[in-house]
Short mmCIF file of C-alpha atoms in Angstrom, two decimals:
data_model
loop_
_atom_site.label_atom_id
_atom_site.label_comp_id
_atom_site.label_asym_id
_atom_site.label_seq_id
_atom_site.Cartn_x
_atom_site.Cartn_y
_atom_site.Cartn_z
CA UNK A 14 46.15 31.42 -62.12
CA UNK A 15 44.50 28.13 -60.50
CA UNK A 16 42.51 29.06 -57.91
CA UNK A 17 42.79 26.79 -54.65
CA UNK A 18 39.95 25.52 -53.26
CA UNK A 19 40.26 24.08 -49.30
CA UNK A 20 37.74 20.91 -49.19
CA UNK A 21 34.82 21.74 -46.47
CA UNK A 22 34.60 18.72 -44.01
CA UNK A 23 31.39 18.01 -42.44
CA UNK A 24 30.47 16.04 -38.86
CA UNK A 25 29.62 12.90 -39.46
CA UNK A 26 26.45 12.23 -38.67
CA UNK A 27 26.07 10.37 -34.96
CA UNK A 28 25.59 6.59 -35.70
CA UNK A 29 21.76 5.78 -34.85
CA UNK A 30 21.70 3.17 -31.68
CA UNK A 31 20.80 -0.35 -32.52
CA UNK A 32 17.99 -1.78 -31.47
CA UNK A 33 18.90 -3.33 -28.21
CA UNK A 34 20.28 -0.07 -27.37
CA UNK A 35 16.69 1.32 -27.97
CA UNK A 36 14.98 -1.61 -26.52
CA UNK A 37 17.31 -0.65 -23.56
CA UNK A 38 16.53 2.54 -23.16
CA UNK A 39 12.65 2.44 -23.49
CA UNK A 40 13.13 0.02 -20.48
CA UNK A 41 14.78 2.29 -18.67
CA UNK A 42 12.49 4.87 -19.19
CA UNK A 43 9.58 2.84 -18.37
CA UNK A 44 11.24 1.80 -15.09
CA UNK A 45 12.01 4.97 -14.54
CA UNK A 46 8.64 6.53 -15.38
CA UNK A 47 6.92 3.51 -13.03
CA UNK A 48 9.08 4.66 -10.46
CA UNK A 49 7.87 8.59 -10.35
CA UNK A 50 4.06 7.46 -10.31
CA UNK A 51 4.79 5.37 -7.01
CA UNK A 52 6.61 7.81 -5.44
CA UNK A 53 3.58 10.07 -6.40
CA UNK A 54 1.23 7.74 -4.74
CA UNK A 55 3.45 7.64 -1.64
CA UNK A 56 3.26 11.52 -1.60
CA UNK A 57 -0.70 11.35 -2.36
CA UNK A 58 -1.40 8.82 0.04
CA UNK A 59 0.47 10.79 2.82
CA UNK A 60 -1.31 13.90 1.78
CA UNK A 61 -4.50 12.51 2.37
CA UNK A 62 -3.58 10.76 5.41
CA UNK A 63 -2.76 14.25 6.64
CA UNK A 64 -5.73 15.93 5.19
CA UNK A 65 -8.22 13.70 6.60
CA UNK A 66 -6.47 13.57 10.02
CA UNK A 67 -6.76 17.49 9.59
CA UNK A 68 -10.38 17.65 8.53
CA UNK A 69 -11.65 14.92 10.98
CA UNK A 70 -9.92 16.09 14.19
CA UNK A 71 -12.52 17.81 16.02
CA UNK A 72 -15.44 15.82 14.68
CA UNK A 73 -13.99 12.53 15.97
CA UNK A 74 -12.78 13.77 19.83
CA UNK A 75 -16.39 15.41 20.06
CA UNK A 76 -18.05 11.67 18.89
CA UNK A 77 -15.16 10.40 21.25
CA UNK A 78 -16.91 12.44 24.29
CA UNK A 79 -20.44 11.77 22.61
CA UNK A 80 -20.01 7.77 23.08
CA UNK A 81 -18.74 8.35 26.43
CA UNK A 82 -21.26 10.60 27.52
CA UNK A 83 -23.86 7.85 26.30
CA UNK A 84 -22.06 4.82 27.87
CA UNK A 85 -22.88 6.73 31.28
CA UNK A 86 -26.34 8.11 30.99
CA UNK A 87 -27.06 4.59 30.18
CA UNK A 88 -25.13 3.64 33.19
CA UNK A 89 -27.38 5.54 35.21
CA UNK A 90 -30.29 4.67 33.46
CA UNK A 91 -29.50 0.91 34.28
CA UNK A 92 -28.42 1.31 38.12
CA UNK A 93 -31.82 3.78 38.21
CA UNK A 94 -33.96 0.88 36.68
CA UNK A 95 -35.42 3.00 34.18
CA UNK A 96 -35.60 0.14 31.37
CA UNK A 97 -36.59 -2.72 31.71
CA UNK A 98 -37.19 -5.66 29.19
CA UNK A 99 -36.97 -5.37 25.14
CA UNK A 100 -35.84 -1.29 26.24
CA UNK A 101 -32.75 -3.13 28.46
CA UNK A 102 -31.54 -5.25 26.51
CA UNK A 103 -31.37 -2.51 23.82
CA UNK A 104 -29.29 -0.38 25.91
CA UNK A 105 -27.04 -2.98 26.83
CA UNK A 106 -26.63 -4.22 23.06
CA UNK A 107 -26.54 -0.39 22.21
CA UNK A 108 -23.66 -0.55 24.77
CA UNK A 109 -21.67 -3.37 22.94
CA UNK A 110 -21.89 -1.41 19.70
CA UNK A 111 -20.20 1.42 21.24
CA UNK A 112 -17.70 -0.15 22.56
CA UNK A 113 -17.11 -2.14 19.54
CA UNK A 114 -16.80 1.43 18.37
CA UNK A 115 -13.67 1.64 20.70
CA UNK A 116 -15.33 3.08 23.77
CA UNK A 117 -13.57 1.24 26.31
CA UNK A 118 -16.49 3.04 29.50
CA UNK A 119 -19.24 1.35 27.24
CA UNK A 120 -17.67 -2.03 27.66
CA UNK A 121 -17.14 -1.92 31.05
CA UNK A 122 -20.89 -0.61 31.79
CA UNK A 123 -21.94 -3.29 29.54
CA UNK A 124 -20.22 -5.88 31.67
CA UNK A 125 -21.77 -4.08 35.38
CA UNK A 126 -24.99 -4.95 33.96
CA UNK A 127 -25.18 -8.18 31.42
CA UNK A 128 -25.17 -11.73 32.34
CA UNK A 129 -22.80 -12.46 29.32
CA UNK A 130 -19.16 -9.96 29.21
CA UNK A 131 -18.66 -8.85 25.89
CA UNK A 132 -15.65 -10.60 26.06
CA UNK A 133 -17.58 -13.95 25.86
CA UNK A 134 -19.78 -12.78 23.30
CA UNK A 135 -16.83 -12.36 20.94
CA UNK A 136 -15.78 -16.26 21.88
CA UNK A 137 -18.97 -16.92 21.00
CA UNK A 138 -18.88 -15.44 17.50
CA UNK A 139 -15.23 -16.45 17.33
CA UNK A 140 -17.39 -20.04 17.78
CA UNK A 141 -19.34 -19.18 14.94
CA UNK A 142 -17.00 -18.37 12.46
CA UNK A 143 -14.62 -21.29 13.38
CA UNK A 144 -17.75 -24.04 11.97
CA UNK A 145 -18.42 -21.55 8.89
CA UNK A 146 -14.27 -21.88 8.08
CA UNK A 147 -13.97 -25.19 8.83
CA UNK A 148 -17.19 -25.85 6.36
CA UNK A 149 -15.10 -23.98 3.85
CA UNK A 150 -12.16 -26.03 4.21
CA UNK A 151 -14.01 -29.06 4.52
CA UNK A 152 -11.55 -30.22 7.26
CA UNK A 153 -11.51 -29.46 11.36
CA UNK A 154 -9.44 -26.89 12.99
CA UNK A 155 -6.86 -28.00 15.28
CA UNK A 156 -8.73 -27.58 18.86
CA UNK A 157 -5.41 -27.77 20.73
CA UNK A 158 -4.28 -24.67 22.17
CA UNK A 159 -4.67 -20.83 21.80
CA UNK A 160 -8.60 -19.23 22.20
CA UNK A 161 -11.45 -20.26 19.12
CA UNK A 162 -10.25 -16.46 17.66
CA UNK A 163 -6.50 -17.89 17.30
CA UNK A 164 -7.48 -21.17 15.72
CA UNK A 165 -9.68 -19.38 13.30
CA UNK A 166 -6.76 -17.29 12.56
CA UNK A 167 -4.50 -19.92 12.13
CA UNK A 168 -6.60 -21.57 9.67
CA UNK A 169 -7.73 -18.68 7.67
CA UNK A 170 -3.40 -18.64 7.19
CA UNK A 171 -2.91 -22.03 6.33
CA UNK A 172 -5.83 -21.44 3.91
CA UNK A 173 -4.42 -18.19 2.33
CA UNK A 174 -0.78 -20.36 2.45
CA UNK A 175 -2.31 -22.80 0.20
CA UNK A 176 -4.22 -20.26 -2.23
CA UNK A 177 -0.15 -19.20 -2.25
CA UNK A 178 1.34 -22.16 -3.02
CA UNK A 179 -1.29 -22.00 -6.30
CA UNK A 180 -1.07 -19.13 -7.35
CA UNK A 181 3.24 -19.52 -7.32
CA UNK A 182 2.61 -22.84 -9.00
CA UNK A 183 0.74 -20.99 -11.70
CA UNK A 184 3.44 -18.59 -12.26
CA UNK A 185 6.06 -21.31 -12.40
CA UNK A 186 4.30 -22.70 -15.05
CA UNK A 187 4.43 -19.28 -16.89
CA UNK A 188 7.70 -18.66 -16.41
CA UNK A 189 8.96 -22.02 -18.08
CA UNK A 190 6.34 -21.36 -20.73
CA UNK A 191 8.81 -17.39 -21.43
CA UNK A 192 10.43 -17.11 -24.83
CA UNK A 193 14.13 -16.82 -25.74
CA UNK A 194 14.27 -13.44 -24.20
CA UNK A 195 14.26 -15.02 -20.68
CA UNK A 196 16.91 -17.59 -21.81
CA UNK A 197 19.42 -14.96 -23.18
CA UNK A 198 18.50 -12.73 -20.54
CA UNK A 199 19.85 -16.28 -18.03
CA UNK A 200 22.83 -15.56 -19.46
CA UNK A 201 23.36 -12.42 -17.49
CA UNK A 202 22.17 -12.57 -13.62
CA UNK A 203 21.45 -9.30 -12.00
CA UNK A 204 24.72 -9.58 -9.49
CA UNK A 205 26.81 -9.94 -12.62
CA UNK A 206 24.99 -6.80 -14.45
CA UNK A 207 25.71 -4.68 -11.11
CA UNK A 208 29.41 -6.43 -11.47
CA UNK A 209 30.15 -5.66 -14.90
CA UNK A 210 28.20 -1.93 -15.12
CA UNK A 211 29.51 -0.74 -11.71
CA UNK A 212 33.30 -1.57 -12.64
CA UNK A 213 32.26 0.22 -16.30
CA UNK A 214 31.39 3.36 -14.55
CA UNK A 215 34.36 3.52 -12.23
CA UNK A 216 36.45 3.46 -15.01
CA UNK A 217 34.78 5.84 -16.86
CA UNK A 218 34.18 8.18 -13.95
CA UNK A 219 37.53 7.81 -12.37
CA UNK A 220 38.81 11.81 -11.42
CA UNK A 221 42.33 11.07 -12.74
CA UNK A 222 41.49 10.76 -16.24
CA UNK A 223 38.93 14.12 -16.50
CA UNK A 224 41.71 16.88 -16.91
CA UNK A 225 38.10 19.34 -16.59
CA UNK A 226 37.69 20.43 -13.13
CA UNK A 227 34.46 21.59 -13.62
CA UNK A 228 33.46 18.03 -15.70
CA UNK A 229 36.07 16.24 -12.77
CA UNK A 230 33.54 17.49 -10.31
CA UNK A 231 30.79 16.38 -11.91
CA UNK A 232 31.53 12.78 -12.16
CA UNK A 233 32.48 12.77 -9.16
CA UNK A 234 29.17 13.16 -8.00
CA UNK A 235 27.75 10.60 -10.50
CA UNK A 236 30.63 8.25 -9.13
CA UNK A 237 29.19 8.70 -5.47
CA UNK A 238 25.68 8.09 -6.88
CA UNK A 239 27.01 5.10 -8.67
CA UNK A 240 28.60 4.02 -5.16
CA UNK A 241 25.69 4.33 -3.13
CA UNK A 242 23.70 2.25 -5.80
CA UNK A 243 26.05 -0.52 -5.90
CA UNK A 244 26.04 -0.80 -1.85
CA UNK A 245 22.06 -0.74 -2.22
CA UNK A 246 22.25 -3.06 -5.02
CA UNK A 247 20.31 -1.29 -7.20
CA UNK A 248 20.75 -1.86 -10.82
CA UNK A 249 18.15 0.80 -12.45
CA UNK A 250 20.08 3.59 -10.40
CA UNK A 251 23.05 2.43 -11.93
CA UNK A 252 21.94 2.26 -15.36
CA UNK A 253 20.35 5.84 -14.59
CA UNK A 254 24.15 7.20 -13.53
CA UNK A 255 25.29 5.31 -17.43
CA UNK A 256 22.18 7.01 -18.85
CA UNK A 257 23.98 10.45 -18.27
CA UNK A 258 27.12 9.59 -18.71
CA UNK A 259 26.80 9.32 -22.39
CA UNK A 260 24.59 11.31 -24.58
CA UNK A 261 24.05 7.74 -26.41
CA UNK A 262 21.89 5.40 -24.50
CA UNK A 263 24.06 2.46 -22.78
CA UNK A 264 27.80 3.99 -24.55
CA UNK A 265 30.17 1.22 -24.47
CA UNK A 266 28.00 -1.60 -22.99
CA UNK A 267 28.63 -4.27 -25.50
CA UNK A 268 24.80 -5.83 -27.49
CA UNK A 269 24.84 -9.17 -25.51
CA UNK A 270 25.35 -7.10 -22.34
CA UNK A 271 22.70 -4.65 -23.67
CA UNK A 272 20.33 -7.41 -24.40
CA UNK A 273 20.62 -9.02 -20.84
CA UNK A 274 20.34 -5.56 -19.80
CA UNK A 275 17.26 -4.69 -21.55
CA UNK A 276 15.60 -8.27 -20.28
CA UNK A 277 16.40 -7.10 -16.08
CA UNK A 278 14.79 -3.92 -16.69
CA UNK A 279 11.92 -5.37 -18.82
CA UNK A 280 11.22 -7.69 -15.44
CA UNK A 281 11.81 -4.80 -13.07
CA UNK A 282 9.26 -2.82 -15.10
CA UNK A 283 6.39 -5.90 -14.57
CA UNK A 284 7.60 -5.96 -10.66
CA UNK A 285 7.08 -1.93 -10.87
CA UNK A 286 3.30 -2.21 -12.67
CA UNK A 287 2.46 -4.52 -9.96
CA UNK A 288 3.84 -2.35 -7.21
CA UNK A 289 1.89 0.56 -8.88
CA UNK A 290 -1.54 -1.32 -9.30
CA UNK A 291 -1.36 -2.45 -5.73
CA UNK A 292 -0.14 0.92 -3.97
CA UNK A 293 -3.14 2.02 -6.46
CA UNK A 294 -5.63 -0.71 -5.05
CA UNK A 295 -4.69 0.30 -1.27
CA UNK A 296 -4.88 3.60 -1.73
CA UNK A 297 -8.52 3.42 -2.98
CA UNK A 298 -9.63 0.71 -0.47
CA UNK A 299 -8.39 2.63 1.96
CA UNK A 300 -10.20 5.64 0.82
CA UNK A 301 -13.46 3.70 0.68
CA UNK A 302 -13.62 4.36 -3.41
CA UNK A 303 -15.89 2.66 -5.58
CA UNK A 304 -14.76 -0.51 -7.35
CA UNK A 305 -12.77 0.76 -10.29
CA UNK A 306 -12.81 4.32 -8.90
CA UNK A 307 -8.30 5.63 -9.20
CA UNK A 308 -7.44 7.44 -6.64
CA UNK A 309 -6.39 10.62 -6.95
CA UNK A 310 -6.72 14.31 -6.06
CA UNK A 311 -10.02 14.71 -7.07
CA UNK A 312 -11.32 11.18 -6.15
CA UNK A 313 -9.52 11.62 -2.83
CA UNK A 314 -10.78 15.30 -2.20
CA UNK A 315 -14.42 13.93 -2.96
CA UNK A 316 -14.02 10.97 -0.71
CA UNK A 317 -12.65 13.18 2.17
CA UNK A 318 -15.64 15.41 1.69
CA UNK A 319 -18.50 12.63 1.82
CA UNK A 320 -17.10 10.76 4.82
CA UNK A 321 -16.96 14.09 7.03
CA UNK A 322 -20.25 14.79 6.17
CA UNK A 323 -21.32 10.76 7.24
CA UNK A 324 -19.16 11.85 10.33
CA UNK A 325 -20.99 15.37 10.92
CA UNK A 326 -24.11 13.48 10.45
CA UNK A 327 -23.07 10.35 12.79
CA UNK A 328 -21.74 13.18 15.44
CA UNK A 329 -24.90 14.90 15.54
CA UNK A 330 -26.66 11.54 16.11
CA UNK A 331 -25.03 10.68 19.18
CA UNK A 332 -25.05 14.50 20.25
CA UNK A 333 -29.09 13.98 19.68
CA UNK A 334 -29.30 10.68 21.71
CA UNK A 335 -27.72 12.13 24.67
CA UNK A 336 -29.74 14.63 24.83
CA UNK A 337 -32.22 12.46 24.88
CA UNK A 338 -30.51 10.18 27.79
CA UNK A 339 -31.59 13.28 30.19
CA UNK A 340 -34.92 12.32 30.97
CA UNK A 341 -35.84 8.76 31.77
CA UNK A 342 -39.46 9.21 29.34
CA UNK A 343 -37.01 10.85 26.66
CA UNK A 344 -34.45 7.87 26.89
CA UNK A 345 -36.82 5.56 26.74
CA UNK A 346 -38.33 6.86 23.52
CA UNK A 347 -35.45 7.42 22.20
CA UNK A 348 -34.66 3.33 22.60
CA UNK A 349 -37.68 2.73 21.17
CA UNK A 350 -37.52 4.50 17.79
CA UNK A 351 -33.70 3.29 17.56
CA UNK A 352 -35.00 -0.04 17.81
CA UNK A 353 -37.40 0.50 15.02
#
C-alpha cells in the first residue's frame, strides 16, 4: 500500500526592500527623529521660561521697589542739596543706570535735576555709534530723515542685507556644484510628490474597498490625517500616514518615485538640522550658557540656579544702598565707595 504524502508549503519569505526603499525610509526616520528633538526643545524652552519666571518672581518685584525706592531718596537727596560735585554727578549717573534698568521714576528724577535729559544722552551715543558704523562700512549714512538711532538702524540692515545677499550667493554656488541626486530628485517637485502620494493614499484608504469595520475605521482616520496634511502641504506627514499603511516601507510607490522621494526628505532633513542647531543656539544664548555649552535640563537647571543667586545678590545690593540713602553722611559714603 503506497502511502500518500500531502507536500508541506511554506510562506515565502517577504521580498527584502531595495535600496531606494531603504534610502527612503532612513530619510524618513531621520526627518522624523529631527522633528521630535525640536518639538523637545520647544517643550524645554517653555519649561524654563516658566521655571525661571517662577523662581525669579519675587526677587525681581522686590529689586523693582528697591530701584524705585533709590530713584527717590536720591530725589530728596538732590532737592535737599546733600551732594554736591564728583558725589552729584554720581547720583545723577547712578540715576541713568537705573533707569536704563527700566525704572521709569529714576529717569524722570534724573531729568528734574541734570542739564542734559537722558533722552539726549542716548542721541548722543546714538551719535557715536552712527561714525563707528559708518567707519565700518566705509561709506556715510543717509542724514535725511528719522532720529541718528533710526539711521544707525537702517544701516546696520542694509549691512546685514548685504552679508545676505553673500552668504545666498555662496549657497547658489553649492547648490549648482550638487551631484546627480539633486538632478533626479528635479525630476520630481515637492507639489507633484504631495500630488501623486496624496491621490495613492486615497485610493488605498478609500472606506468602500475595506470590507473590515474595525480596519474601515482605522483608515479612516489615517485618511483624515492624510487630508489635513495635504491642506497643510506637508509631505513628511504624508509619507508618515504611507509609512503605516504598509508594513513595507513606501508599498507601491514605484523606484523613480521612491528616489525623488528619498531626495525631498534628504533636503527636509538638512532644513530640520538647521532648525535644530538654531532652536539649540537660542535656547542657550538665551540662557546665558557658555560658548559650546547644549542646553538642556541640567545645563538649564544650573543656569537658572546661578542667575538667581546674581539676582539675590544684586537685590540685596540695592536693599543695602537704600538703607544707606537714610542718612545724608550714610548716602554720601555710600556714593563714595560705589564710585571706587
Amino acid at each position: 500500500m503506497t502511502r500518500r504524502t500531502t507536500p508541506q508549503t511554506t510562506d515565502a519569505p517577504a521580498a527584502a526592500p531595495s535600496p531606494e526603499a531603504r534610502r527612503w525610509a532612513q530619510q524618513l526616520a531621520s526627518a522624523q527623529r529631527l522633528q521630535a528633538q525640536i518639538e523637545a526643545l520647544d517643550q524645554l524652552a517653555q519649561a524654563h521660561r516658566a521655571e525661571r519666571h517662577a523662581q525669579q518672581a519675587a526677587e525681581r518685584q522686590q529689586l523693582r521697589q528697591a530701584h524705585e525706592q533709590m530713584a527717590q531718596a536720591l530725589d530728596q537727596a538732590l532737592v535737599a542739596k546733600w551732594l554736591a560735585g564728583p558725589l552729584r554727578r554720581r547720583a545723577l549717573a547712578l540715576l541713568g543706570q537705573l533707569a536704563d534698568a527700566g525704572c521709569a521714576p529714576a529717569e524722570a528724577v534724573h531729568d528734574r535735576h541734570a542739564e542734559v535729559s537722558l533722552a539726549q544722552r542716548r542721541a548722543e551715543r546714538a551719535d557715536a555709534w552712527r561714525q563707528r558704523v559708518e567707519a565700518q562700512l566705509a561709506q556715510p549714512l543717509d542724514e535725511t530723515g528719522g532720529s541718528a538711532q533710526a539711521r544707525l538702524q537702517a544701516a546696520m540692515r542694509r549691512w546685514q542685507t548685504e552679508q545676505d545677499e553673500r552668504r545666498a550667493q555662496r549657497r547658489a554656488a553649492r547648490e549648482r556644484r550638487r551631484t546627480t541626486d539633486q538632478e533626479a530628485a528635479q525630476q520630481l517637485d515637492a507639489q507633484d510628490a504631495l500630488r501623486r502620494l496624496f491621490r495613492s493614499l486615497a485610493s488605498a484608504l478609500h472606506p468602500d474597498r475595506e470590507p473590515d469595520p474595525h480596519v474601515r475605521e482605522r483608515k479612516t482616520a489615517w485618511m483624515a490625517e492624510a487630508n489635513a496634511a495635504y491642506e497643510r502641504r506637508d509631505l513628511l506627514a504624508l509619507m508618515q500616514v504611507q509609512q503605516r499603511l504598509a508594513e513595507a516601507p513606501a508599498a507601491g510607490v514605484a523606484e523613480a518615485q521612491l528616489a525623488a522621494y528619498a531626495e525631498l526628505l534628504k533636503r527636509r532633513v538638512a532644513d530640520l538640522e538647521r532648525e535644530r542647531a538654531a532652536r539649540q543656539q537660542a535656547l542657550a544664548q538665551e540662557a546665558g550658557l557658555p560658548e559650546g555649552v547644549p542646553a538642556n535640563e541640567q545645563t538649564l537647571a544650573l543656569a537658572r540656579e546661578q542667575e538667581l543667586a546674581q539676582l539675590a545678590a544684586t537685590l540685596a545690593h540695592w536693599q543695602r544702598a537704600v538703607s544707606q540713602a537714610r542718612s545724608p553722611e550714610r548716602l554720601q559714603r555710600w556714593l563714595q565707595d560705589s564710585a571706587d
